Tab-separated table of C-alpha atoms in Angstrom:
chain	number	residue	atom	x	y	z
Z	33	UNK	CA	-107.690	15.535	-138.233
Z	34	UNK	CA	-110.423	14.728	-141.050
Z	35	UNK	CA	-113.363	15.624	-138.564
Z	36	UNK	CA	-111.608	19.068	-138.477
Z	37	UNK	CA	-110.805	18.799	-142.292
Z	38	UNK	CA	-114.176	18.319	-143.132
Z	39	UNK	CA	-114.874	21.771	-140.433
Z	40	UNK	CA	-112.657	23.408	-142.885
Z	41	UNK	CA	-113.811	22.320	-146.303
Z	42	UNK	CA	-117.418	21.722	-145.918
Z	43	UNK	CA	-118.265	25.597	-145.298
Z	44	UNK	CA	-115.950	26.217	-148.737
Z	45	UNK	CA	-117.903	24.037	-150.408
Z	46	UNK	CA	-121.673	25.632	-149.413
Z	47	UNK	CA	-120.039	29.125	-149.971
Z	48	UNK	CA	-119.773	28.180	-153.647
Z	49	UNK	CA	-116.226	27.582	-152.942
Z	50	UNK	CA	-115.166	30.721	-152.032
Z	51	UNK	CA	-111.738	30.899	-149.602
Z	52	UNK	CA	-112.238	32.243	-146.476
Z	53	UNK	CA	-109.952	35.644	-146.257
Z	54	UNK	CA	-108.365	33.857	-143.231
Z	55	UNK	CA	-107.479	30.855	-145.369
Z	56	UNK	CA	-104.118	30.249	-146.976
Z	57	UNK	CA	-104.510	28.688	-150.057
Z	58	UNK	CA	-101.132	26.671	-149.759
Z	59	UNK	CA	-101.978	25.122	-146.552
Z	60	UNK	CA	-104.912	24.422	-147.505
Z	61	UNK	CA	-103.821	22.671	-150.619
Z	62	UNK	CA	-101.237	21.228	-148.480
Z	63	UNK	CA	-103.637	19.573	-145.893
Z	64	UNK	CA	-106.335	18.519	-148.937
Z	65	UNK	CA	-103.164	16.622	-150.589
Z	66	UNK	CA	-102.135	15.056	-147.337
Z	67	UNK	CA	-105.518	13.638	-147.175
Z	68	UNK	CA	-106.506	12.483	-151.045
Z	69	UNK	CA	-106.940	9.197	-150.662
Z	70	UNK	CA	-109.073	8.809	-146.843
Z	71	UNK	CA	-111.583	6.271	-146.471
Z	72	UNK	CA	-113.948	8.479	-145.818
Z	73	UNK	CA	-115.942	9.285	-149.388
Z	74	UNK	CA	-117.413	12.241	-148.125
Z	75	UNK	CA	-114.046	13.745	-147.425
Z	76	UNK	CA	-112.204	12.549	-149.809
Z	77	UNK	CA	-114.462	12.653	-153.146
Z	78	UNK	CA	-117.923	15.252	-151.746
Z	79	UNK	CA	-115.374	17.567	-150.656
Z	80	UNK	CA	-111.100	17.665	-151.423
Z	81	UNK	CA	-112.113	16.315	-155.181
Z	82	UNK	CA	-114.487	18.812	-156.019
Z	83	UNK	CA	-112.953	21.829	-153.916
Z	84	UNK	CA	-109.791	20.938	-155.893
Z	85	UNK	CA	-111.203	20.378	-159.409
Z	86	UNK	CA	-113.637	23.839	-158.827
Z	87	UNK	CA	-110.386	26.055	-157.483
Z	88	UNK	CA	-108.463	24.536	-160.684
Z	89	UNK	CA	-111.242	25.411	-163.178
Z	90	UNK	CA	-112.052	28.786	-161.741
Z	91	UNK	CA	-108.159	29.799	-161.881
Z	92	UNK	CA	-107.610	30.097	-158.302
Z	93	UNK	CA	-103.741	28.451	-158.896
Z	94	UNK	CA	-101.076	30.007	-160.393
Z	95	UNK	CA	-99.220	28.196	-163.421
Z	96	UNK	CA	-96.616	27.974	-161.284
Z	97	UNK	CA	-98.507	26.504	-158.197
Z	98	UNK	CA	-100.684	23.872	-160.836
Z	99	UNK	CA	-97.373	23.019	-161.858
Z	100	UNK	CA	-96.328	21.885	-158.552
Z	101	UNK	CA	-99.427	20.237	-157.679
Z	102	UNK	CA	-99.141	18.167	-160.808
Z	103	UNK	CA	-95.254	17.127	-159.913
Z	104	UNK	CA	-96.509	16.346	-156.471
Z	105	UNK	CA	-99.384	13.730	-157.512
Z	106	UNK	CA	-97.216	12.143	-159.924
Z	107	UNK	CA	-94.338	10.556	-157.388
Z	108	UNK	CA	-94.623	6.994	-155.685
Z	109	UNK	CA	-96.792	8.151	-152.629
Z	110	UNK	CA	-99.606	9.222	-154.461
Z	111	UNK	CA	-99.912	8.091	-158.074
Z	112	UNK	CA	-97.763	4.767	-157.167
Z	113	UNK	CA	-98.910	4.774	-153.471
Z	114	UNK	CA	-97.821	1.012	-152.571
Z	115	UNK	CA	-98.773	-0.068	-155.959
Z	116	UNK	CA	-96.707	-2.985	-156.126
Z	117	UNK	CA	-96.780	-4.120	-152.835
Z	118	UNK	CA	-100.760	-3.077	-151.421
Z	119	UNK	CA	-103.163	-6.235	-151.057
Z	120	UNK	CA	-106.138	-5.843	-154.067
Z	121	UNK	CA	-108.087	-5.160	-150.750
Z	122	UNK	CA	-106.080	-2.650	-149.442
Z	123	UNK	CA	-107.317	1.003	-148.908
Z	124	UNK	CA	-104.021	2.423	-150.547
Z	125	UNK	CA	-106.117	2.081	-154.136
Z	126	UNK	CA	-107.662	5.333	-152.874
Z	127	UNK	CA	-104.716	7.651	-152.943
Z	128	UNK	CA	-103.696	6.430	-156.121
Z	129	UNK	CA	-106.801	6.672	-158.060
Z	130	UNK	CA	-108.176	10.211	-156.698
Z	131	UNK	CA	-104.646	11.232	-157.144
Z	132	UNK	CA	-105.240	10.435	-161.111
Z	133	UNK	CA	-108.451	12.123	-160.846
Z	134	UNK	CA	-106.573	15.370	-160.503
Z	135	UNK	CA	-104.861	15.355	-163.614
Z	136	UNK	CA	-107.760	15.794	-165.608
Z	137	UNK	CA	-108.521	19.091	-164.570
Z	138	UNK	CA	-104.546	20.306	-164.943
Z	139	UNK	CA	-104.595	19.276	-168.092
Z	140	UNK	CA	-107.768	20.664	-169.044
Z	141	UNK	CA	-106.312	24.247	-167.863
Z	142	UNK	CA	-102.764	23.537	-169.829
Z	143	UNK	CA	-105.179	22.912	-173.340
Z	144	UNK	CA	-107.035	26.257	-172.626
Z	145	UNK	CA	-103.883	28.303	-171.834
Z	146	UNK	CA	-100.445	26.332	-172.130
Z	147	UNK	CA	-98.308	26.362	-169.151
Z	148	UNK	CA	-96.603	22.905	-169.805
Z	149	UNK	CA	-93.678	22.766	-171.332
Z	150	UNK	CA	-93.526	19.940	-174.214
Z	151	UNK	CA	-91.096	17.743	-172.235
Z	152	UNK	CA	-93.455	17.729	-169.102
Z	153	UNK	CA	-96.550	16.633	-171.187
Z	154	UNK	CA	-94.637	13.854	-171.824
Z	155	UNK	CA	-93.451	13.232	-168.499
Z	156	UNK	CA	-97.369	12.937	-167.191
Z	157	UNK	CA	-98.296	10.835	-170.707
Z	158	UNK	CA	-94.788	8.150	-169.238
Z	159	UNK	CA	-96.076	8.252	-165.403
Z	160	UNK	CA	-99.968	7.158	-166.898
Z	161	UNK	CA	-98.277	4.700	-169.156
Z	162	UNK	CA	-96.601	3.411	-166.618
Z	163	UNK	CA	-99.185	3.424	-163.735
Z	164	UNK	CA	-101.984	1.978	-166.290
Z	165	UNK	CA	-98.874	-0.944	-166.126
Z	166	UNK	CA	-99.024	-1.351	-162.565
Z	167	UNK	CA	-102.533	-0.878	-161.560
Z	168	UNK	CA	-104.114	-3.909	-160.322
Z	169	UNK	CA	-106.865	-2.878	-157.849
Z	170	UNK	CA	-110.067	-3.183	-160.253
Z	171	UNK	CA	-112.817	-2.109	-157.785
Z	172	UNK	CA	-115.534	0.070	-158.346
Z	173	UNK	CA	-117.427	1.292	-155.491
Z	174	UNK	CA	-116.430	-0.009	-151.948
Z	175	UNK	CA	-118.896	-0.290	-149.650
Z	176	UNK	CA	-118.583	2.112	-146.854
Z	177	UNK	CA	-115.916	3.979	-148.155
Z	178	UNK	CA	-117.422	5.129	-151.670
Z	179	UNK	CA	-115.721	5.036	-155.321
Z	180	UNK	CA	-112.283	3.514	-155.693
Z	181	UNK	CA	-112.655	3.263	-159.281
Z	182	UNK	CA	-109.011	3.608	-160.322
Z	183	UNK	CA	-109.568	2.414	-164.094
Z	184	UNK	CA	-112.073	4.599	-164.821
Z	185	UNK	CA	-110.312	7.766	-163.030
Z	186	UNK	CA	-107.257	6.605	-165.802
Z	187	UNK	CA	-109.479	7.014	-168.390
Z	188	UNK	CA	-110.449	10.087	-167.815
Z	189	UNK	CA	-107.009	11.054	-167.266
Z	190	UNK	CA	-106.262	9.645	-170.477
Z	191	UNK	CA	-108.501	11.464	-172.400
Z	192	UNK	CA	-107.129	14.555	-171.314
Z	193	UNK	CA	-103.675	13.865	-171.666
Z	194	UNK	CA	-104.071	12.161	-175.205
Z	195	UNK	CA	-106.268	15.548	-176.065
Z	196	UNK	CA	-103.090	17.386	-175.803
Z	197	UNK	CA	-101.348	18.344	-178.999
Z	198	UNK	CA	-98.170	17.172	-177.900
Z	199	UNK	CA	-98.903	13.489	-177.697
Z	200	UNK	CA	-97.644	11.862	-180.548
Z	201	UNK	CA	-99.019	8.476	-182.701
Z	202	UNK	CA	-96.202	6.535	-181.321
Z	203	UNK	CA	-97.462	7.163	-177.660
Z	204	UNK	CA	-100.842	6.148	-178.315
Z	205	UNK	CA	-99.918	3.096	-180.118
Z	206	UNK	CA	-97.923	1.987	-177.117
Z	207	UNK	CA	-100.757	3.122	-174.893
Z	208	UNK	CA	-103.498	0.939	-176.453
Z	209	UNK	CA	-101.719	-2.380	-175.519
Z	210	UNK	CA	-101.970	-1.166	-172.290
Z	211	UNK	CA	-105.655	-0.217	-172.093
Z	212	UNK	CA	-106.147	-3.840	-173.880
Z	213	UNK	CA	-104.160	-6.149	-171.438
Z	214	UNK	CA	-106.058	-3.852	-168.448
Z	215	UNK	CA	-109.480	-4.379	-169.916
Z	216	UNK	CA	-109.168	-8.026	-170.439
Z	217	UNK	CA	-108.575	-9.551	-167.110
Z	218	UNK	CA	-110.953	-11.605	-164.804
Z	219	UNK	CA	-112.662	-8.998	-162.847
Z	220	UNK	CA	-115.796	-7.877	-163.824
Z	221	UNK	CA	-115.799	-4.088	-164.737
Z	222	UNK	CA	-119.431	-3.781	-163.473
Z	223	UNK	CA	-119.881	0.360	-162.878
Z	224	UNK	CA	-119.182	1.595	-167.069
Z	225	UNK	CA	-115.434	1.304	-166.700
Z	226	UNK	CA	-115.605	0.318	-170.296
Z	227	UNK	CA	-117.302	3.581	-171.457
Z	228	UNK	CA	-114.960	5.695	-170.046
Z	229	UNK	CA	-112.023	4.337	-171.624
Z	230	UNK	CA	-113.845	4.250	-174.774
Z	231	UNK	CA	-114.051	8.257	-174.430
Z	232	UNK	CA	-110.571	7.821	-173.913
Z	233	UNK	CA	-110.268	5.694	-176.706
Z	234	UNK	CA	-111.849	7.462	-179.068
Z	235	UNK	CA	-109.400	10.463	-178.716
Z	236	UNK	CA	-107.068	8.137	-179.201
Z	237	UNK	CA	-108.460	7.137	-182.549
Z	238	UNK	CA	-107.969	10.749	-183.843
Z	239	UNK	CA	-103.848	10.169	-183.608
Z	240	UNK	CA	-103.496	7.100	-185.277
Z	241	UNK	CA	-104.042	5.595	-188.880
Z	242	UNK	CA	-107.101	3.188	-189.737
Z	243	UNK	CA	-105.185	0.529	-190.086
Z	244	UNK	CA	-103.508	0.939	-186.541
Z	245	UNK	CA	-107.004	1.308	-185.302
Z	246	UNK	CA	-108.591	-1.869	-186.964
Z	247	UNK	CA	-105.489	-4.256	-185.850
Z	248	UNK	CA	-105.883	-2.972	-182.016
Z	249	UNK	CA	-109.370	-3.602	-182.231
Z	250	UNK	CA	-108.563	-7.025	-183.785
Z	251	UNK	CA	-106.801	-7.579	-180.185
Z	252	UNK	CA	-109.744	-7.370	-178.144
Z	253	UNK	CA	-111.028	-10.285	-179.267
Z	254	UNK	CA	-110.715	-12.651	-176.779
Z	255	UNK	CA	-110.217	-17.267	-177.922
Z	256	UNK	CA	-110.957	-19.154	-174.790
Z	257	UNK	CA	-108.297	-21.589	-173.754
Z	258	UNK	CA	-110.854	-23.989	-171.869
Z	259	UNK	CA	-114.084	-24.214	-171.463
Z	260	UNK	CA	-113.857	-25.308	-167.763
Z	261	UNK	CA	-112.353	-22.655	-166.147
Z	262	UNK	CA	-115.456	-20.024	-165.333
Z	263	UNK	CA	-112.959	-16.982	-164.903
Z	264	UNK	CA	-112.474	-16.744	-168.598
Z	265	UNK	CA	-116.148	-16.668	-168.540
Z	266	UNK	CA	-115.251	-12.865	-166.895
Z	267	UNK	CA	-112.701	-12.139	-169.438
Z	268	UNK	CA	-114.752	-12.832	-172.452
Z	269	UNK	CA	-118.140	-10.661	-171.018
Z	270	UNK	CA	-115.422	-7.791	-170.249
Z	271	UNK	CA	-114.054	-8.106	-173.908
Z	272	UNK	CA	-117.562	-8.107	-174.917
Z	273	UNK	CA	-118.599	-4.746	-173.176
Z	274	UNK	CA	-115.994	-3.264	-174.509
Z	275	UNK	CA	-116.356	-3.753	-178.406
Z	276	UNK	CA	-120.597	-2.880	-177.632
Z	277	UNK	CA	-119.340	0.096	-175.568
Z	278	UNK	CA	-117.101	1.103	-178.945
Z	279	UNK	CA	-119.561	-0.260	-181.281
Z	280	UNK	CA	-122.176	2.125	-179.790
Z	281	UNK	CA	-120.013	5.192	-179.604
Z	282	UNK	CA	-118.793	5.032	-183.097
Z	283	UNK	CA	-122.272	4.721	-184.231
Z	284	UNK	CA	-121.855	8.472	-184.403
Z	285	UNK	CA	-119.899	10.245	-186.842
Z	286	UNK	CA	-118.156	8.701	-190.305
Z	287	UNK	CA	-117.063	5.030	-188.647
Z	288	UNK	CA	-118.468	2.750	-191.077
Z	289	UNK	CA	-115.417	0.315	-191.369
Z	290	UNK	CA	-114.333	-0.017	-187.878
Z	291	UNK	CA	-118.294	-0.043	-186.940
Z	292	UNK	CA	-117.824	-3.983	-189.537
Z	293	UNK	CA	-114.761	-5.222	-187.976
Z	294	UNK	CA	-116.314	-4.559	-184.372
Z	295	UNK	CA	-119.603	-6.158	-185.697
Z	296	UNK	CA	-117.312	-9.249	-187.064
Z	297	UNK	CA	-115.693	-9.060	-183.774
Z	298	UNK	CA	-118.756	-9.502	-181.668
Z	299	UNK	CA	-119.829	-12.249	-184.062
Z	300	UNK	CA	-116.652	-14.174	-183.379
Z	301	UNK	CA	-116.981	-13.457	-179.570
Z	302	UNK	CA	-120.114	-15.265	-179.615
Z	303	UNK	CA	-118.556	-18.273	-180.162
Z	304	UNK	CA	-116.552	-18.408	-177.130
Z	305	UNK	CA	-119.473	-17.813	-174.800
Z	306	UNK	CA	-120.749	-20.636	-172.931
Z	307	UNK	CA	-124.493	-20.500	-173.545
């Protein structure tokens, strides 16, 4: 079924994406959802991503039919595909994380030209809280099989859901936690991970008061517990990318006092390296 998939989608795709006249747009849709999360990058990412996220942007859905899209991705066999039972190994990460990668370009739509109502902004803000909870797959690319990359698809999915007007300060303050306790783990982040959040972040920022800002940054500094045990080694040089990656970004713009506490930060990180 992908080889014929691919038949199907591939000749979209060098048409500019332009449907066939013979084409349904539903089963298509249908067949591209069925297959999110295959092993097969060119498939899944080359071809369903893009063909989705270029029929979304060029209005080829409905309100009505984004809508449903958006209700489908969100249940527990895509967004929480075997989240708490798959192996970190596991090819499930797949259909979860290209399943995020969808809500960007919903969202995107709903900011341009509302079709949300209030209470189902907050539903998709709730499911991200809660899958940003649960996710525990932390690789990037995959060799053979092409970009898992599940924290950095949240992040963009983040950013667009916290760019809504309807997220309130108290969601983002319960968020951050989150994005903290996710970002300072021992698995390297080694493909920018970090500087997608921070996009994220940094939207973020916008909702909350300076003083909520300074104490969540004040959490990302991570104190050692031993000096023997070479996974908090990992923890510490992911904390560390993380306030450069912010440090960096808020180099732009009127970020003076957080741009000190992240320099103090770094400072104090230093002493927990082992070298």
């Amino acid at each position: 079924m992908e080889t014929r998939l691919i038949d199907v989608l591939q000749p979209i795709k060098d048409n500019d994406y332009q449907l066939p006249e013979n084409q349904s747009l539903q089963e298509l849709t249908t067949m591209m959802l069925q297959k999110i999360g295959s092993v097969h990058p060119v498939l899944r990412d080359d071809l369903i991503h893009t063909i989705f996220t270029t029929f979304i942007e060029r209005g080829h859905y409905s309100h009505e039919q984004l809508k449903n899209i958006l209700q489908s991705i969100l249940n527990k066999n895509y967004l929480f595909y075997r989240i708490g039972t798959s192996k970190k190994q596991e090819d499930a990460v797949f259909k979860r994380s290209f399943s995020v990668l969808l809500i960007p370009p919903i969202m995107k739509k709903h900011r341009k030209t509302p079709f949300l109502k209030e209470a189902e902004v907050h539903r998709v803000w709730d499911h991200l809280k809660r899958y940003m909870q649960q996710e525990s797959d932390h690789r990037g690319y995959v060799e053979g099989k092409g970009w898992a990359h599940a924290m950095a698809h949240a992040a963009d999915a983040l950013y667009h859901v916290a760019s809504c007007d309807e997220i309130t300060e108290p969601e983002i303050r319960e968020m951050l936690p989150i994005i903290k306790a996710q970002f300072l783990i021992d698995h390297p982040y080694l493909f920018d991970e970090e500087e997608r959040m921070v996009t994220a972040v940094m939207t973020m920022f916008k909702k909350i008061k300076p003083q909520a800002r300074m104490e969540w940054l004040e959490t990302l500094l991570y104190v050692r517990e031993s000096w023997q045990d070479p996974r908090e080694d990992i923890i510490i040089n992911n904390s560390k990318h993380f306030l450069r990656a912010l440090y960096f970004r808020m180099l732009e713009g009127d970020h003076r006092e957080l741009r000190q506490v992240l320099e103090n930060l770094l400072r104090e990180l230093r002493k927990q390296e082992a070298y």
